[in-house]
Coordinates of C-alpha atoms in Angstrom, one line a residue:
M1 CA 0.0 0.0 0.0
K2 CA 1.1 3.6 -0.6
L3 CA 0.2 6.3 1.9
D4 CA -0.3 9.9 0.9
P5 CA 0.8 11.8 4.0
Q6 CA -1.2 14.9 3.1
S7 CA -4.5 13.3 2.4
G8 CA -4.1 10.2 4.5
K9 CA -5.3 8.1 1.7
L10 CA -4.0 4.6 0.9
S11 CA -3.6 3.2 -2.6
P12 CA -2.7 -0.4 -3.5
L13 CA 0.7 -0.9 -5.3
D14 CA 0.5 -4.7 -5.6
R15 CA -2.0 -7.3 -4.5
Q16 CA -1.3 -11.0 -4.1
R17 CA -4.2 -13.4 -3.8
D18 CA -4.5 -17.2 -3.7
E19 CA -7.5 -19.4 -3.6
A20 CA -5.7 -21.6 -1.1
W21 CA -3.2 -19.5 0.9
I22 CA -0.4 -17.0 0.3
G23 CA 3.0 -18.5 0.7
G24 CA 6.2 -19.7 -1.1
P25 CA 9.8 -18.7 -0.7
G26 CA 10.4 -15.1 0.2
I27 CA 6.7 -14.3 0.3
G28 CA 5.8 -15.2 3.9
G29 CA 2.7 -16.8 5.1
F30 CA 2.8 -19.5 7.8
F31 CA 6.6 -19.7 7.8
G32 CA 7.2 -15.9 7.6
G33 CA 10.3 -14.5 5.9
S34 CA 8.9 -12.0 3.4
N35 CA 11.6 -10.4 1.1
I36 CA 10.7 -6.7 0.6
G37 CA 12.7 -3.5 0.6
W38 CA 13.8 -0.3 -1.0
I39 CA 16.3 0.0 -3.9
D40 CA 16.0 3.8 -4.0
N41 CA 13.5 6.4 -2.9
S42 CA 11.0 5.4 -5.6
T43 CA 11.6 1.7 -6.2
I44 CA 10.8 -1.3 -4.1
Y45 CA 11.5 -5.0 -4.6
F46 CA 9.6 -8.1 -3.5
Q47 CA 8.8 -11.7 -4.4
S48 CA 5.6 -13.0 -5.8
E49 CA 4.1 -16.3 -7.0
A50 CA 2.0 -14.4 -9.6
T51 CA 3.4 -16.8 -12.3
G52 CA 3.0 -19.9 -10.2
Y53 CA 6.7 -19.7 -9.0
S54 CA 8.3 -17.3 -6.5
H55 CA 10.2 -14.7 -8.5
I56 CA 11.8 -11.2 -8.1
Y57 CA 9.9 -8.1 -8.9
T58 CA 10.6 -4.4 -8.7
L59 CA 7.9 -1.7 -8.6
N60 CA 8.1 2.1 -9.0
V61 CA 5.9 3.5 -6.3
N62 CA 5.3 6.8 -8.2
S63 CA 4.4 5.4 -11.7
G64 CA 3.2 2.0 -10.5
D65 CA 5.3 0.3 -13.2
K66 CA 6.1 -3.3 -12.1
K67 CA 8.9 -5.4 -13.6
F68 CA 9.9 -9.0 -13.2
L69 CA 13.6 -9.8 -13.0
T70 CA 13.4 -13.6 -13.0
A71 CA 11.0 -16.0 -14.6
G72 CA 10.6 -19.7 -15.3
K73 CA 9.6 -22.9 -13.7
Y74 CA 11.9 -22.6 -10.7
E75 CA 11.8 -20.8 -7.3
V76 CA 13.9 -18.0 -6.0
Q77 CA 14.6 -19.2 -2.5
T78 CA 16.8 -16.4 -1.0
L79 CA 17.2 -12.8 -2.0
Q80 CA 19.7 -10.1 -0.9
L81 CA 20.4 -6.6 -2.1
S82 CA 24.0 -5.7 -2.6
N83 CA 25.7 -3.0 -0.6
D84 CA 25.8 -0.6 -3.5
K85 CA 22.2 -1.4 -4.3
K86 CA 23.1 -2.2 -7.9
S87 CA 22.6 -6.0 -7.8
F88 CA 20.6 -8.7 -6.3
Y89 CA 22.1 -11.9 -5.0
F90 CA 19.7 -14.9 -4.9
T91 CA 19.6 -18.6 -4.6
A92 CA 17.4 -20.6 -7.0
N93 CA 16.8 -24.2 -8.1
M94 CA 17.0 -23.1 -11.7
E95 CA 18.9 -26.1 -13.2
H96 CA 16.9 -28.8 -11.4
P97 CA 14.3 -28.7 -8.6
G98 CA 16.9 -30.6 -6.4
I99 CA 20.0 -28.4 -7.2
T100 CA 20.5 -24.9 -5.8
H101 CA 23.0 -22.3 -7.0
F102 CA 23.8 -18.7 -6.0
Y103 CA 23.4 -16.0 -8.6
R104 CA 23.8 -12.2 -9.2
I105 CA 21.6 -10.0 -11.4
P106 CA 21.4 -6.2 -11.9
V107 CA 18.5 -4.5 -10.1
T108 CA 17.4 -3.2 -13.4
G109 CA 17.2 -6.8 -14.8
G110 CA 19.2 -8.5 -17.5
T111 CA 21.6 -11.3 -17.6
F112 CA 22.2 -13.2 -14.3
V113 CA 25.6 -14.6 -13.4
K114 CA 25.9 -18.0 -11.7
L115 CA 28.5 -17.7 -8.9
T116 CA 28.6 -21.3 -7.5
S117 CA 29.5 -24.4 -9.5
M118 CA 29.4 -27.4 -7.1
R119 CA 26.5 -29.7 -7.8
G120 CA 24.2 -30.3 -4.9
G121 CA 23.0 -27.8 -2.3
N122 CA 24.7 -24.4 -1.9
E123 CA 23.8 -22.2 1.0
V124 CA 25.8 -18.9 0.6
S125 CA 26.6 -16.1 3.0
L126 CA 28.4 -13.0 1.6
S127 CA 31.3 -11.4 3.5
P128 CA 30.6 -7.8 4.7
D129 CA 32.6 -6.4 1.9
E130 CA 31.0 -8.8 -0.6
K131 CA 34.4 -10.0 -1.8
W132 CA 34.0 -13.5 -0.6
L133 CA 31.4 -16.2 -0.5
A134 CA 31.1 -18.6 2.5
I135 CA 29.4 -21.7 0.9
R136 CA 27.7 -24.4 3.0
H137 CA 27.7 -27.3 0.5
S138 CA 26.7 -30.9 0.5
T139 CA 25.7 -33.7 -1.8
S140 CA 23.1 -36.5 -1.3
N141 CA 25.7 -38.8 0.3
R142 CA 28.1 -36.3 1.8
P143 CA 27.1 -34.1 4.8
W144 CA 27.5 -30.3 4.8
E145 CA 31.0 -28.7 4.7
L146 CA 32.1 -25.1 4.5
Y147 CA 33.9 -23.7 1.5
L148 CA 35.4 -20.3 0.8
Q149 CA 35.3 -18.7 -2.7
E150 CA 36.0 -15.3 -4.3
N151 CA 32.9 -13.5 -5.4
K152 CA 33.2 -14.1 -9.1
A153 CA 32.0 -16.6 -11.6
G154 CA 34.3 -19.5 -12.2
A155 CA 36.3 -19.0 -9.0
K156 CA 37.4 -22.2 -7.2
A157 CA 35.7 -23.0 -4.0
E158 CA 38.2 -24.1 -1.3
K159 CA 37.0 -26.6 1.3
I160 CA 37.9 -25.5 4.8
T161 CA 36.2 -28.1 7.0
S162 CA 36.1 -31.9 7.2
S163 CA 33.4 -32.9 9.5
S164 CA 32.7 -36.6 9.0
S165 CA 34.6 -39.3 10.8
A166 CA 36.8 -42.0 9.2
E167 CA 34.3 -44.6 10.2
F168 CA 31.5 -42.7 8.5
D169 CA 33.6 -42.2 5.3
S170 CA 34.4 -45.9 5.1
Y171 CA 30.8 -46.8 4.4
K172 CA 29.6 -46.7 0.8
W173 CA 26.6 -44.4 1.2
Q174 CA 24.2 -44.5 -1.7
E175 CA 23.6 -41.6 -4.1
P176 CA 19.9 -42.4 -4.6
E177 CA 18.6 -42.3 -8.2
V178 CA 16.6 -39.0 -8.7
L179 CA 13.8 -39.3 -11.2
S180 CA 10.3 -38.0 -12.0
F181 CA 7.1 -39.7 -13.0
K182 CA 3.6 -38.6 -14.0
N183 CA 1.0 -39.0 -11.3
R184 CA -2.6 -39.9 -12.2
H185 CA -3.4 -36.2 -12.5
G186 CA -0.7 -35.6 -15.1
S187 CA 1.7 -33.7 -12.9
D188 CA 5.4 -34.4 -12.5
V189 CA 6.3 -35.9 -9.2
Y190 CA 10.0 -36.3 -8.2
A191 CA 11.3 -39.2 -6.2
R192 CA 14.5 -40.8 -5.0
V193 CA 15.1 -44.5 -5.3
Y194 CA 17.6 -46.6 -3.3
K195 CA 18.4 -49.7 -5.2
P196 CA 19.7 -52.9 -3.5
E197 CA 22.8 -54.5 -5.0
N198 CA 21.4 -57.9 -4.1
P199 CA 17.5 -57.7 -4.0
A200 CA 15.9 -60.0 -1.5
P201 CA 14.2 -63.0 -3.1
S202 CA 10.8 -61.7 -2.0
K203 CA 11.5 -58.4 -3.9
P204 CA 10.2 -56.2 -1.1
A205 CA 10.0 -52.4 -1.1
V206 CA 9.6 -49.7 1.4
V207 CA 8.1 -46.2 0.9
F208 CA 9.5 -43.4 3.1
V209 CA 7.2 -40.4 3.6
H210 CA 8.9 -37.2 4.7
G211 CA 7.2 -35.0 7.3
A212 CA 5.9 -31.4 7.3
G213 CA 4.1 -31.7 4.1
Y214 CA 5.7 -28.5 2.8
L215 CA 9.3 -29.7 2.8
Q216 CA 11.6 -31.0 0.1
N217 CA 13.5 -34.2 0.4
V218 CA 14.1 -35.3 -3.2
H219 CA 17.3 -33.4 -4.0
Y220 CA 21.1 -33.7 -4.5
W221 CA 22.1 -32.4 -1.1
W222 CA 22.4 -33.9 2.4
S223 CA 18.9 -34.7 3.7
Q224 CA 17.6 -33.1 6.9
Y225 CA 16.2 -36.6 7.4
F226 CA 19.7 -38.0 7.8
R227 CA 18.6 -40.7 10.2
E228 CA 16.1 -42.0 7.7
Y229 CA 18.6 -41.6 4.9
M230 CA 21.0 -43.9 6.8
F231 CA 18.1 -46.3 7.6
N232 CA 17.1 -46.4 3.9
N233 CA 20.7 -47.4 3.1
L234 CA 20.4 -50.2 5.6
L235 CA 17.2 -51.3 4.0
A236 CA 18.8 -51.4 0.6
D237 CA 21.7 -53.4 2.1
L238 CA 19.1 -55.9 3.3
G239 CA 17.7 -56.3 -0.2
Y240 CA 14.8 -53.8 -0.1
T241 CA 14.1 -51.2 -2.8
V242 CA 13.2 -47.9 -1.1
I243 CA 11.4 -44.9 -2.6
D244 CA 11.2 -41.4 -1.2
I245 CA 8.7 -39.1 -2.9
D246 CA 8.2 -35.3 -2.9
Y247 CA 4.5 -35.7 -3.0
T248 CA 1.9 -33.0 -3.7
A249 CA 2.4 -30.2 -1.1
S250 CA 6.2 -30.6 -0.9
S251 CA 8.3 -27.5 -1.3
G252 CA 10.5 -26.6 -4.2
Y253 CA 8.0 -27.0 -7.1
G254 CA 5.9 -23.9 -7.2
R255 CA 2.5 -22.8 -6.2
D256 CA 0.3 -25.5 -7.7
H257 CA 2.4 -28.3 -6.1
R258 CA 2.5 -26.4 -2.8
T259 CA -1.3 -25.9 -2.5
G260 CA -2.4 -29.2 -4.1
I261 CA -3.8 -30.6 -0.8
Y262 CA -5.9 -27.6 0.1
R263 CA -8.9 -28.8 2.1
H264 CA -8.0 -32.5 1.3
M265 CA -5.0 -33.8 3.2
G266 CA -4.6 -37.4 2.4
G267 CA -5.9 -37.0 -1.2
K268 CA -3.4 -36.2 -3.9
D269 CA -0.5 -36.6 -1.5
L270 CA -1.6 -40.2 -0.8
S271 CA -2.3 -41.1 -4.4
D272 CA 1.2 -39.9 -5.4
H273 CA 2.6 -42.6 -3.2
V274 CA 0.2 -45.2 -4.7
D275 CA 1.4 -44.1 -8.1
G276 CA 5.0 -44.3 -6.9
V277 CA 4.4 -47.9 -5.8
K278 CA 3.2 -48.6 -9.4
L279 CA 6.5 -47.2 -10.6
L280 CA 8.4 -49.6 -8.4
I281 CA 6.4 -52.5 -9.7
D282 CA 6.7 -51.6 -13.3
K283 CA 10.3 -50.4 -13.4
Y284 CA 12.1 -52.1 -10.5
D285 CA 10.3 -55.5 -10.5
V286 CA 9.1 -55.0 -6.9
N287 CA 6.6 -57.6 -5.6
P288 CA 3.3 -55.8 -5.0
K289 CA 2.5 -58.1 -2.1
N290 CA 5.6 -56.9 -0.2
V291 CA 5.3 -53.1 0.0
G292 CA 5.6 -51.3 3.4
I293 CA 5.4 -47.6 4.3
Y294 CA 6.8 -45.5 7.1
G295 CA 7.2 -41.8 8.1
G296 CA 7.0 -39.4 11.0
S297 CA 4.7 -36.5 11.8
Y298 CA 2.9 -35.7 8.6
G299 CA 4.7 -38.8 7.2
G300 CA 3.1 -40.7 10.1
F301 CA -0.3 -39.3 9.2
M302 CA 0.3 -40.4 5.6
T303 CA 1.3 -43.9 6.7
L304 CA -1.9 -44.3 8.6
M305 CA -3.9 -43.0 5.6
G306 CA -2.1 -45.5 3.4
L307 CA -2.7 -48.4 5.7
F308 CA -6.4 -47.6 6.2
N309 CA -7.4 -46.4 2.7
E310 CA -5.0 -48.4 0.5
P311 CA -4.6 -51.7 2.3
N312 CA -4.2 -53.5 -1.0
V313 CA -1.1 -51.4 -1.8
F314 CA 0.6 -51.1 1.6
K315 CA 0.8 -54.4 3.5
S316 CA 2.7 -53.0 6.6
G317 CA 3.6 -49.7 8.0
A318 CA 5.3 -47.7 10.9
A319 CA 3.6 -44.4 11.8
L320 CA 6.1 -42.4 13.9
R321 CA 4.9 -39.5 16.0
S322 CA 1.9 -39.3 13.6
V323 CA -0.7 -36.5 13.5
T324 CA -4.0 -38.2 14.2
D325 CA -6.4 -35.4 15.1
W326 CA -6.1 -32.3 13.0
A327 CA -8.8 -30.5 15.0
H328 CA -6.5 -30.2 17.9
Y329 CA -3.2 -29.8 16.0
N330 CA -1.1 -26.7 16.6

C-alpha cells in the first residue's frame, strides 16, 4: 500500500491473492520471511508467486510500473540486495528442482551470473565487503561442509572443513537415483530410489514419507532426514528397494504443487505414493505383495492414511509421531 501523508489516503501498489493461501519462498505466510525492501526512494523490490513460482519483482511507487527480474519454472529461494544497491544476490533451483545455486543479477534486470558451481546444495553467505562467499555445500551422500570462494564466476571453492569421521567415510553411502514420474493427475512428481545391489528373493519395497508436508527431500544435497537416509541405506543393504517421494504439497516445485492438498490432506499426496508404488512394480520389479510404508509427523499421518485407505497397496507400516487429530493440531 502507498500512503499519501497529506490526504491520509492509501492506494494499493500490488495485490497477491491465492484461492488456497499466500506462501512460497520469500513471500511469507505461515513460515514468515517476506523479502521486501527499497532500492532507492522510488523503487521497491519483493517476491511474488504471480506466475506460479516465486520470482523477483521491482515496482516504481510513483508510476506503478512493475517489472519481473526472474521468470521460469523454478523458485527464487533467498534474496539479498548488494551493498551498493546495484545488484541482487539470490539462490534458486534453476537447473533442477533438487539443485541450488547462487546468482547475481542487476537490479534493473538483464543477464544473471551463476557464482557457484558445485553440484548439490549451496547455501551462501556474503562477506561484509562482498568480496568472498562462504558456501555451505553438500551432496546427497556427503554431509554439509564449509567452502570459501571469491565472489566471481568460475572461481574455485576451497574446502575449509572436514566434519565426517573416518568410520562414516568408510561406508559406501548411496547416491539415490533421482527421477520424476507422472502421477494420475498428469503432474510431474519427483522421487529418489535406493536400489539394492542384491535384491531379496521376495523383492520387497519400502516407501518413506517425509514430514511437514511443505518440505523438500528429493534433491542432491544432504537430507535433513539424515537418520532416515541412513536407515534407507540399511534397508537397501538388506535387499529392499526404497522410494522417497516429494508428494503433492512438498516445497521446491511452485504454487500448484504447494497448495495441491488444500482442504483435502490425504488426497493427492496419498495417491502420489500409490502411483510411486506402481512405478516400483513396473520399473524395478518389486513384488506388489511386499510393500511397506513409514514416516514421521505428517509422514506418520500419511502412513496411517495409506494403511487404512489403501490396504491392497501397503501391507505393513510404521507411523512415527503421527498426527491423528487435525482438529487439535497446533
